[in-house]
Coordinates of C-alpha atoms and ligand atoms in Angstrom, one line a residue:
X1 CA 2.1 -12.0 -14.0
X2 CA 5.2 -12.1 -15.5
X3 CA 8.2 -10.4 -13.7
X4 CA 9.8 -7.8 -16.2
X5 CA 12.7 -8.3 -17.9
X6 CA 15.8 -7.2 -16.0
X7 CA 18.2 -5.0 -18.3
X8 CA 20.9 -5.2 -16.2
X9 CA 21.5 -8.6 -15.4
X10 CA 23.1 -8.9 -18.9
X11 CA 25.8 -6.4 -17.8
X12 CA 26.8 -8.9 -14.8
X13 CA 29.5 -10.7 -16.9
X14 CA 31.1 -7.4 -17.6
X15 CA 30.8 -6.2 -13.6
X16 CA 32.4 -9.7 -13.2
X17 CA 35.1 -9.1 -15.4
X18 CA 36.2 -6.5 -14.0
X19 CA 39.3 -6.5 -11.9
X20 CA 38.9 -6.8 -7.8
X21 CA 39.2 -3.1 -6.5
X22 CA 41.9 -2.9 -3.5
X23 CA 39.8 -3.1 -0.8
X24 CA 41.3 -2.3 2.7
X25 CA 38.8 -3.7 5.2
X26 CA 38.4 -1.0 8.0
X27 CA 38.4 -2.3 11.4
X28 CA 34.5 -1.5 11.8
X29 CA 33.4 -3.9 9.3
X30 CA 30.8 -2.1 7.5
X31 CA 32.9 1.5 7.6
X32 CA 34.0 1.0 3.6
X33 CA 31.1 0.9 1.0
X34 CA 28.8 -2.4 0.4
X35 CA 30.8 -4.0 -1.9
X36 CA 28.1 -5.0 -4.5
X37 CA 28.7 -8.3 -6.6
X38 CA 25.0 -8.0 -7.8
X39 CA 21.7 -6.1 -8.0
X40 CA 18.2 -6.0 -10.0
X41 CA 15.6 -3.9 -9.9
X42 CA 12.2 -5.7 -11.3
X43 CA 8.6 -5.7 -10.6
X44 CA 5.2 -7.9 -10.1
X45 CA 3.1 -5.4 -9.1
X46 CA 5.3 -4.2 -6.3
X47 CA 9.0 -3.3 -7.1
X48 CA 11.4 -5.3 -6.0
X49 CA 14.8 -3.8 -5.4
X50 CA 17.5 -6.5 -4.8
X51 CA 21.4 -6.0 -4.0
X52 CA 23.8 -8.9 -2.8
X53 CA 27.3 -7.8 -1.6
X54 CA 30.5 -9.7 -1.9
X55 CA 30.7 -9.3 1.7
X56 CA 28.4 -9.7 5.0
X57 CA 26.7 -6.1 6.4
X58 CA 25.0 -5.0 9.0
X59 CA 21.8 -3.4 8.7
X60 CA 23.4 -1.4 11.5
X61 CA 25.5 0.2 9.7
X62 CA 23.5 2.0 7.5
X63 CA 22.8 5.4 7.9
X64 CA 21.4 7.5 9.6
X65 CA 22.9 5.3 12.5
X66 CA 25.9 4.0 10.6
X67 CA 26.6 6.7 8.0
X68 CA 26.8 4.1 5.5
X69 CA 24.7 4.5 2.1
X70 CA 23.1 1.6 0.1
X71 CA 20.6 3.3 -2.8
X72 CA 18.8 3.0 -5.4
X73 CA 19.5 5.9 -7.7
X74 CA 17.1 6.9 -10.5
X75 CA 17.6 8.1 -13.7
X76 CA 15.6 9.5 -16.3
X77 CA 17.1 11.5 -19.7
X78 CA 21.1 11.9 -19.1
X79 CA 22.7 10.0 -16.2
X80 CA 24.5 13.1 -15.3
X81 CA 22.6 12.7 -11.7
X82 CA 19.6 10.4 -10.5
X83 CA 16.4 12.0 -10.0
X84 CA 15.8 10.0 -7.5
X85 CA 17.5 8.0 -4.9
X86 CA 15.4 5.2 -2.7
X87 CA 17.6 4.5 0.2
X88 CA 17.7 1.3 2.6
X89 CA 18.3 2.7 6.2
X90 CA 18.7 1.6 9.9
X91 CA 15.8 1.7 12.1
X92 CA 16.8 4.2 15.0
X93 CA 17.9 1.2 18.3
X94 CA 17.2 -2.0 16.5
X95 CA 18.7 -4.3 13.2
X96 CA 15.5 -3.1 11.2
X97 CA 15.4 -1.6 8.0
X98 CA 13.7 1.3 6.6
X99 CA 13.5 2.8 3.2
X100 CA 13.5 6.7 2.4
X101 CA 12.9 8.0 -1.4
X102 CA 14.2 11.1 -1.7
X103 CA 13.5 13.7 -4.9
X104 CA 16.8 15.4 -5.8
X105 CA 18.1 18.6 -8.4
X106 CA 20.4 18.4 -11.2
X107 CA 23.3 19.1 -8.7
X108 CA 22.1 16.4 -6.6
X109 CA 20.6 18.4 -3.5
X110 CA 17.7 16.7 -1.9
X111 CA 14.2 18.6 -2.8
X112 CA 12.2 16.1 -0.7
X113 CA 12.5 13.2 1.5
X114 CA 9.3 10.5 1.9
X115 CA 9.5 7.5 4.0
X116 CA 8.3 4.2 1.5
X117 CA 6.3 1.4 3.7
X118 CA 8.4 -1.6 2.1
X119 CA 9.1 -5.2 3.3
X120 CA 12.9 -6.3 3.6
X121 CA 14.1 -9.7 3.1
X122 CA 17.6 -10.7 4.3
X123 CA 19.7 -13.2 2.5
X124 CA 22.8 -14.5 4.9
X125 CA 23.7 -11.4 5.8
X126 CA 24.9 -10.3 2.4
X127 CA 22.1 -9.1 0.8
X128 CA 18.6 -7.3 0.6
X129 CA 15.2 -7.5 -1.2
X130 CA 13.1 -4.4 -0.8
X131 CA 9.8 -4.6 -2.0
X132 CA 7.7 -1.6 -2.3
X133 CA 4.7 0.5 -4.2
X134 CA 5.9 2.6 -6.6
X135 CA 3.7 5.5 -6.0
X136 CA 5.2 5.1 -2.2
X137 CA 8.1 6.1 -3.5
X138 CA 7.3 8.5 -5.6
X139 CA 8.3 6.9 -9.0
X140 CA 6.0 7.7 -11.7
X141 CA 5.0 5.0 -14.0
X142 CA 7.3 5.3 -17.4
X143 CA 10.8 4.2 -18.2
X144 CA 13.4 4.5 -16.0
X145 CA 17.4 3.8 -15.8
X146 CA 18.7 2.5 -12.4
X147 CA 22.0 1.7 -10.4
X148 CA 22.7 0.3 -7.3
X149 CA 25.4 2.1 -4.9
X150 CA 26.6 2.3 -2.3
X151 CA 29.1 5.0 -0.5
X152 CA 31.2 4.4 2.8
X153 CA 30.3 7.1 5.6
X154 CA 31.7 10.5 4.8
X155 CA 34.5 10.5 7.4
X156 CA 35.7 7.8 6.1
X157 CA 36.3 9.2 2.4
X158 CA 38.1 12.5 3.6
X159 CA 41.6 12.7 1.9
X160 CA 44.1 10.8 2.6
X161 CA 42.4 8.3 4.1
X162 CA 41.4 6.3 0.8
X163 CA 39.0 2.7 1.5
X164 CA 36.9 1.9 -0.9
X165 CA 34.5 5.1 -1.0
X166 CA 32.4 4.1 -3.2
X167 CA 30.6 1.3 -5.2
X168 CA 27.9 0.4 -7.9
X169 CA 26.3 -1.8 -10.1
X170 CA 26.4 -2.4 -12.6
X171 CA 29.9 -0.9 -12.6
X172 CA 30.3 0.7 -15.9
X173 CA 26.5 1.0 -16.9
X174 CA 22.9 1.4 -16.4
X175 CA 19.8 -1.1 -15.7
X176 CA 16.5 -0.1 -17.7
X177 CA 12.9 -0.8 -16.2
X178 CA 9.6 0.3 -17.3
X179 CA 8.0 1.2 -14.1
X180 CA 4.3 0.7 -14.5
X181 CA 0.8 1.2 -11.7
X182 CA 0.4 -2.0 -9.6
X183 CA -3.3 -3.1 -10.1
X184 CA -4.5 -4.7 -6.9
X185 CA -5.8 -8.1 -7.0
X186 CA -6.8 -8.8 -3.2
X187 CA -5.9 -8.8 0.3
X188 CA -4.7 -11.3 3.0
X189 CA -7.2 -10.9 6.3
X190 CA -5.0 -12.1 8.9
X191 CA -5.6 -12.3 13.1
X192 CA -8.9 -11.9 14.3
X193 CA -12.3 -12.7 11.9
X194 CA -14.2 -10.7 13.2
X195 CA -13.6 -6.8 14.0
X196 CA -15.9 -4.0 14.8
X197 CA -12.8 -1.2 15.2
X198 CA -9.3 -1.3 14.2
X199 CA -6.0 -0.6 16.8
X200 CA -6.9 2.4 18.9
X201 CA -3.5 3.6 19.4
X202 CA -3.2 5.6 16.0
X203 CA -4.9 8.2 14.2
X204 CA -6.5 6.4 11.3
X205 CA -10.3 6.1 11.1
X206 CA -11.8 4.2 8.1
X207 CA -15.0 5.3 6.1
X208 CA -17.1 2.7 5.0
X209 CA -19.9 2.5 2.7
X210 CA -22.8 -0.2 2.1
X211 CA -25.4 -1.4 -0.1
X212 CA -24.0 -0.1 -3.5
X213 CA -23.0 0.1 -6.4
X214 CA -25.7 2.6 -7.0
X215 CA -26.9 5.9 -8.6
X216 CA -25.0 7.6 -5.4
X217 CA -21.8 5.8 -5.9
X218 CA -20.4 8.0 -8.4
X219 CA -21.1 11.7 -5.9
X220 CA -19.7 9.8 -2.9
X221 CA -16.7 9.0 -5.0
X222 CA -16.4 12.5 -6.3
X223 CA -16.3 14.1 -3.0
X224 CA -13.7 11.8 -1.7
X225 CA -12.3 12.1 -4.5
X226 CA -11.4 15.8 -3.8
X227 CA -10.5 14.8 -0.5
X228 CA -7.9 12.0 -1.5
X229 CA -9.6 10.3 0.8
X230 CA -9.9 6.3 0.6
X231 CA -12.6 4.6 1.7
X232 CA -14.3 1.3 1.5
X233 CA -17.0 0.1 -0.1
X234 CA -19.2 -3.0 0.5
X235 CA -21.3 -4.0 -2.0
X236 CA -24.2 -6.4 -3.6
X237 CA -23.7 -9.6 -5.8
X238 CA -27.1 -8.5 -7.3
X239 CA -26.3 -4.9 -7.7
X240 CA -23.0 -5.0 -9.7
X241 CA -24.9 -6.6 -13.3
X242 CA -24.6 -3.4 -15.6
X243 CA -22.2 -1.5 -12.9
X244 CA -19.0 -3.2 -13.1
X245 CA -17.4 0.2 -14.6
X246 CA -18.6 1.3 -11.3
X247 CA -16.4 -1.1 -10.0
X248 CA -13.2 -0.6 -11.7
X249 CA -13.6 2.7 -11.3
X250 CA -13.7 2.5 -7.4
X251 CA -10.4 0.3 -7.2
X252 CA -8.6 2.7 -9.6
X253 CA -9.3 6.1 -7.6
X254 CA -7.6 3.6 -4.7
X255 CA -10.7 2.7 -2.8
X256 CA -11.5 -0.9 -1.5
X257 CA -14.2 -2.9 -2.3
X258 CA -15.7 -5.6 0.2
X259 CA -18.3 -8.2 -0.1
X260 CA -21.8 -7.5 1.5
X261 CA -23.4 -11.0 0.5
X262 CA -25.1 -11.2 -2.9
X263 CA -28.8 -10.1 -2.0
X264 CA -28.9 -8.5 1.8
X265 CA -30.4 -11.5 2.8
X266 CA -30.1 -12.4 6.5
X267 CA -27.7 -14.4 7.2
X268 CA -26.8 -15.2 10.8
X269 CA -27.9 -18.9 10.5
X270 CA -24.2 -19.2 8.8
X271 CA -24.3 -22.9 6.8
X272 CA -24.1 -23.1 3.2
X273 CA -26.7 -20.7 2.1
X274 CA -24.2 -17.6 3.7
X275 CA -21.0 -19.5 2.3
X276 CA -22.5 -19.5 -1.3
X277 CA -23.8 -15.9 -1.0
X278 CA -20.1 -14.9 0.0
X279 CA -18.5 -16.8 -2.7
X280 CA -20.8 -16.0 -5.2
X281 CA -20.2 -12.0 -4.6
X282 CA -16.5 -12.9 -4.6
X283 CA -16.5 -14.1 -7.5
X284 CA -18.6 -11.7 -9.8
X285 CA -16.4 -9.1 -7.9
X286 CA -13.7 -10.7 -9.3
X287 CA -14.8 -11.0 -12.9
X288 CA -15.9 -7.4 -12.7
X289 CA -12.2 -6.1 -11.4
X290 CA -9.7 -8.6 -11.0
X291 CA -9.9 -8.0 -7.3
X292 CA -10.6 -10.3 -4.8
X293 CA -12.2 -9.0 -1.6
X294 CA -11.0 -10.4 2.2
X295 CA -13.6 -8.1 3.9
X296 CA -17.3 -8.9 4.8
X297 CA -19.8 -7.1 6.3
X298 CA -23.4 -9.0 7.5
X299 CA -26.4 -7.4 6.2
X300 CA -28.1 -5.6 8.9
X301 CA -25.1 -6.5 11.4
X302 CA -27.2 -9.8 11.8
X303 CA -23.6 -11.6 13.0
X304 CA -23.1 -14.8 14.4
X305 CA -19.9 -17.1 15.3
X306 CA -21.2 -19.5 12.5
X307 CA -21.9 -16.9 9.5
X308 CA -17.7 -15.5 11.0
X309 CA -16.9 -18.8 10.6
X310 CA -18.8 -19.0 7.1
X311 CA -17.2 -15.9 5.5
X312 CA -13.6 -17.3 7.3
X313 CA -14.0 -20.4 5.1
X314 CA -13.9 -18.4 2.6
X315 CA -11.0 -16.3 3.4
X316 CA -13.0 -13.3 4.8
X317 CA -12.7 -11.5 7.9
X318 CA -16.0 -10.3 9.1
X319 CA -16.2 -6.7 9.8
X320 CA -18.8 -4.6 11.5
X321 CA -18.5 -0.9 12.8
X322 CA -18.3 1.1 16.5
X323 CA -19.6 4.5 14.8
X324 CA -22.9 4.4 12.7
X325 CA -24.9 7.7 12.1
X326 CA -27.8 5.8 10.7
X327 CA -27.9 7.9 7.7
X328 CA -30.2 5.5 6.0
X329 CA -32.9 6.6 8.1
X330 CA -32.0 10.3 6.4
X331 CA -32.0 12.3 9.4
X332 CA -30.2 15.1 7.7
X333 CA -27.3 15.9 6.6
X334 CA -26.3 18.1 9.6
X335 CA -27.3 14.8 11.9
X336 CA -24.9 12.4 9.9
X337 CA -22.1 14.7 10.3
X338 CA -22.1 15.0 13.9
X339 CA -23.1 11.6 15.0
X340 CA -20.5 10.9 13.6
X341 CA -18.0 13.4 14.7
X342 CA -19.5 12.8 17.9
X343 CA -18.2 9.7 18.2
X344 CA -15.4 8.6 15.7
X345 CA -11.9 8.2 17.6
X346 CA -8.7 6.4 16.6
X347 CA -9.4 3.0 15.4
X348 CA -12.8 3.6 14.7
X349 CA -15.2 2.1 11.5
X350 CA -17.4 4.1 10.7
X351 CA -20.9 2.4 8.6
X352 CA -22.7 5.3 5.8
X353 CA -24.6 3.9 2.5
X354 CA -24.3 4.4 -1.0
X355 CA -26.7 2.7 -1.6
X356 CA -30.2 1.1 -0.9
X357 CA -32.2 4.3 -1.4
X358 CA -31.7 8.1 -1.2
X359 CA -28.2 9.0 -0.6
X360 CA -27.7 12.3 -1.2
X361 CA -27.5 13.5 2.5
X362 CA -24.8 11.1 3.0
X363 CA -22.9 12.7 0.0
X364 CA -23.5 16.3 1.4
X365 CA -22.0 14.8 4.9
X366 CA -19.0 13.3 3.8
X367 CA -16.9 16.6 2.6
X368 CA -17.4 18.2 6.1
X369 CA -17.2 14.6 8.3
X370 CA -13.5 14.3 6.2
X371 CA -12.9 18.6 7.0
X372 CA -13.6 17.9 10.5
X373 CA -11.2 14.4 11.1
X374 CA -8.9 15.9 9.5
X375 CA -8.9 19.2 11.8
X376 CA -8.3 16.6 14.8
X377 CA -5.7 15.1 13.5
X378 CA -7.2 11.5 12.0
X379 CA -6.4 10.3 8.5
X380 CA -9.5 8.7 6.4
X381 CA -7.9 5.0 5.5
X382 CA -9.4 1.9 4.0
X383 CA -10.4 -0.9 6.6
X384 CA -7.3 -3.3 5.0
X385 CA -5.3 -0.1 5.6
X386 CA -6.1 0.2 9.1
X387 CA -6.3 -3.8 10.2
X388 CA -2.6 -4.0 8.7
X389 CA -4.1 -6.6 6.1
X390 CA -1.7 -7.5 3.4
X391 CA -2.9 -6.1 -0.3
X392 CA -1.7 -8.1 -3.2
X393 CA -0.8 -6.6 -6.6
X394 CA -0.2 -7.7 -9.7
Ligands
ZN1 ZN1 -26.4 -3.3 4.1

């Protein structure tokens, strides 16, 4: 839980030391570079990319709208140019901010550009916290050298016109981090407890999978597997004794797991005989993995305002599904996959089992139900993905 140990915060005497550059302010406040009296670059689970300026800017002003750059550039071996350069941008028509990584050459031209799903926090309108997966932004795990800087909009550093083009930190060296994987530790359900579908409006469907762990658990992950598809999975209290590898190994291939009460009792009378069979999974989850689920699914869909209210208590949202293909009834293979075809659309959740009896139809489905999504357009996400629930790293 610690926060790593931030190289270059020893290095702020000298930046301090150093004498004020001649700054001429353009008339356009934010038309000369962010004139940076501080940054760090650290990490608890996420990284956290911080810069304070001397000065107030505007989130405005940075490009693409503003042509103004604020980066973080990326080193690894010589510093003769980043490898990398993670870039704080304007959101096209509003204040917002954005971040783009972007994977450059030796000279410096840009291979690749990815946008990085970050959250921004703005201190008094002179400075920025970015907070962001690593993997988002395409930095491997390893060590790493980092600047901050910052670089006015080209027009404005053409000769002879001369403001203060450029600036960094620290100013006359390098921070160090050792980037390392974020585990996951939980999520935060927020809005509505109980959900059957997720937001219609986009193209992400999620794949979710009861009753396990289980002898299928391991072909259900391979397929997905060679998909990159993440799914979710929504297991047993009672199941997990002897299968916690099982476990670990579905949060490490980036797949979520959700509570599906400790023994598939019924429990739509809610009261304290559902509370404890919630928190009970939770927990033994949690010893397993180190992860905390904030999903729970009913057994048999047997739902009720109390048992919501039950799995709320414990900081659950209660989710059910709009698509189910009834594949424990083993129709066939061919029958899963185009039930559910048939009727998965944006939003949708769809229920399959890994476990609770033979599975291996629902294996064979999968690889062409993911072909066929994919073919229209929808991206397989996990349920927390699609409900914009908050996932906590550590
Ligand atoms: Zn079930």
């Amino acid at each position: 839980m610690s926060i790593r140990p931030i190289a270059a915060v020893v290095l702020l005497g000298t930046a301090l030391l150093a004498p004020p550059a001649a700054r001429a302010r353009i008339p356009d406040g934010n038309a000369a570079a962010v004139d940076i009296g501080s940054a760090s670059l650290g990490q608890r689970g996420l990284l956290a990319f911080r810069v304070s300026a001397k000065e107030p800017w505007s989130p405005a002003s940075l490009e693409p709208r503003g042509g103004l750059r604020l980066c973080l550039q990326l080193f690894r071996g010589r510093l003769a140019s980043p490898r990398r350069e993670v870039c704080v941008r304007s959101r096209p028509g509003g204040t917002g901010m954005k971040l783009v990584s972007y994977a450059l050459d030796a000279s410096g031209k840009v291979l690749s550009r990815t946008y990085v799903p970050a959250s921004f926090v703005r201190g008094r309108q002179t400075s920025v916290l970015a907070r962001f997966l690593p993997s988002d932004a395409r930095v491997r795990s390893g060590k790493w050298r980092w600047v901050a800087a910052s670089r006015a909009p080209d027009e404005n550093c053409a000769p002879p016109a001369q403001p203060p083009c450029e600036d960094r930190f620290p100013s006359d060296g390098v921070g160090s981090i050792t980037v390392r994987t974020p585990r996951p530790r939980g999520c935060t359900a927020v809005g509505s407890p109980y959900r059957l579908n997720g937001p219609r409006g986009r193209n992400q469907i999620a794949l979710t999978f009861d009753d396990g762990p289980g002898p299928y658990t391991s072909s259900i992950l391979r397929v997905l597997g060679r998909f990159d598809v993440k799914a979710t999975f929504f297991v047993l209290g009672d199941r997990i004794a002897g299968r916690q590898g099982m476990l670990r190994r579905i949060l490490r291939e980036g797949h979520e797991l959700a509570n599906h009460s400790w023994n598939h009792a019924i429990l739509a009378a809610g009261g304290s005989g559902a509370y404890n069979q919630i928190r009970r999974t939770n927990a033994v989850i949690r010893s397993a993995t180190g992860f905390t689920p904030c999903l729970f699914r009913a057994p048999y869909g047997a739902v009720s305002w109390s048992l919501v209210a039950e799995a709320r208590r414990a900081h659950l949202a209660t989710i059910e599904w709009d698509v189910d293909p009834r594949d424990w009834a083993t129709p066939g293979a061919g029958t899963i996959f185009a039930r559910v075809v048939g009727s998965a659309r944006g939003g949708s959740i769809v229920v399959m089992h890994d476990g609770g009896g033979p599975r291996r139809q629902t294996a064979q489905a999968v690889a062409a139900i993911i072909k066929r999504l994919r073919v229209r357009g929808y991206e397989p996400v996990t349920v927390s993905q699609l409900l914009g629930f908050k996932q906590l790293y550590r």
